[in-house]
Amino acid sequence: MEHSYPHLFSPLKLGAIELPNRIVMAPLTRARAGIEHLPNDLMAEHYSQRASGGLLIAEATMAMEGCSAFWKEPGIYSKEQIDGWKKVTDAVHAKSGRIFLQIWHGGRACHPALNDGKVPVAPSAIAIEDEVHTPEGKLPYTVPRELALEEIPTIIEGFKQAAINAKEAGFDGVEVHGANGYLLDQFLRDGSNKRTDAYGGPIENRARLMLEVLEVVCDVWGSDRVGLRISPVNSFNSMRDSDPLTLSKWVSEKLNEFDLAYLHVMRSDFFGVQKEDVLSVCEQNYQGNLIGNMGYTAEEAEAAIAGGDLEAVAFGVPYLANPDLPERLKAGAPLNEADPNTFYTEGPEGYNDYPFMDK
């Protein structure tokens, strides 16, 4: 029986991009790029299968060499990687889809075993309390090295080059990854940032690196083709902030100066540790396009858009398991169940073999 979600299936102008619907594919790390971090035909098929969404946001992609946190995630710092991503963008565009690249630095989530022995960098020398998958098996995260002030311009330049490379690869825009306990988020939240210089202390200092990255990326693309993802309450990667509501308010208000394509907010915590309603704070203070993410049903997404709280909703796991998610939601068809055992394995299983709906 066909379900009616008139707002979810209405068109949207997201910055410079015209979307036919408001269903966004959230960036999902799937580690299918091999040890060379090269986007490939498997990935081109994966994204093109899902091209009927309003916007696809490709997975966390290494902005620069030597910042691997997942072992086999893609990069965007070499000519070969640009060519690999071009296959992906061409495949998505051939199906009339739109795709942004999420550019990212893992910070302290990187591991020497994944980066030729290189010690990871972070705002402060505080390790993640967990283990990471490496070629040597599961290893505890290492204590990172505090980034020196004079090294910070190199990080900003790395993001700028990644944005330039993403343009060459044929993307429609980029999303800056400021969430989930990776480098920009590590600077932003006070649980991981104990600096006493211009990049630590009050919120405006902790947000400085993220904003400087946004500035150079907007210089490359124009702000109307740039998005930002934040997760003020997600405790993943040992993250915490002492006042996520104030942080969310400050960031939301500050971002109004940028005229971004969108702000993408992860509204909750993977582990349920922090429960503050940061999304409502962002709704009240951010004047641009707001995308909500984490655990939305189609009904909830429709209500949030109809009520003017959000412009679009990003779906993660449901999109992973349902390449034709928009069509299924519209038809009221049952959804495939995702298999967590194949989230990060190699090859097409659990990646490109989820069935499409019987038409």
PDB file of C-alpha atoms in Angstrom, residues 46 67 72 74 99-100 104 108 141 159 165 176 197 220-221 235 241 247-248 256 266 285 295 299 309:
ATOM      1  CA  HIS A  46      27.221   0.835  -4.539  1.00  0.00           C
ATOM      2  CA  CYS A  67      45.535   9.818   8.544  1.00  0.00           C
ATOM      3  CA  LYS A  72      40.735   0.389   4.087  1.00  0.00           C
ATOM      4  CA  PRO A  74      39.209   5.812   0.678  1.00  0.00           C
ATOM      5  CA  ILE A  99      26.752  13.247  -4.515  1.00  0.00           C
ATOM      6  CA  PHE A 100      28.897  15.158  -1.999  1.00  0.00           C
ATOM      7  CA  TRP A 104      37.934  14.049   6.958  1.00  0.00           C
ATOM      8  CA  ARG A 108      43.670  10.592  17.466  1.00  0.00           C
ATOM      9  CA  TYR A 141      44.464   3.237  20.514  1.00  0.00           C
ATOM     10  CA  PHE A 159      41.514  20.037   3.683  1.00  0.00           C
ATOM     11  CA  ASN A 165      40.596  17.257  -5.598  1.00  0.00           C
ATOM     12  CA  VAL A 176      33.346  18.754   6.140  1.00  0.00           C
ATOM     13  CA  ASP A 197      46.570  28.454  23.217  1.00  0.00           C
ATOM     14  CA  VAL A 220      37.272  26.383  -3.304  1.00  0.00           C
ATOM     15  CA  TRP A 221      33.621  25.431  -3.797  1.00  0.00           C
ATOM     16  CA  SER A 235      30.211   9.734  22.912  1.00  0.00           C
ATOM     17  CA  ASP A 241      31.582  17.882  26.141  1.00  0.00           C
ATOM     18  CA  LEU A 247      28.261  24.420  22.236  1.00  0.00           C
ATOM     19  CA  SER A 248      25.422  23.672  19.803  1.00  0.00           C
ATOM     20  CA  ASN A 256      24.859  31.610   9.986  1.00  0.00           C
ATOM     21  CA  MET A 266      23.609  13.851  14.516  1.00  0.00           C
ATOM     22  CA  ASN A 285      19.484  29.105  16.176  1.00  0.00           C
ATOM     23  CA  GLY A 295      17.217   6.730  13.955  1.00  0.00           C
ATOM     24  CA  GLU A 299       6.923   9.065   9.595  1.00  0.00           C
ATOM     25  CA  ASP A 309      12.082  21.826  11.963  1.00  0.00           C
TER      26      ASP A 309
END
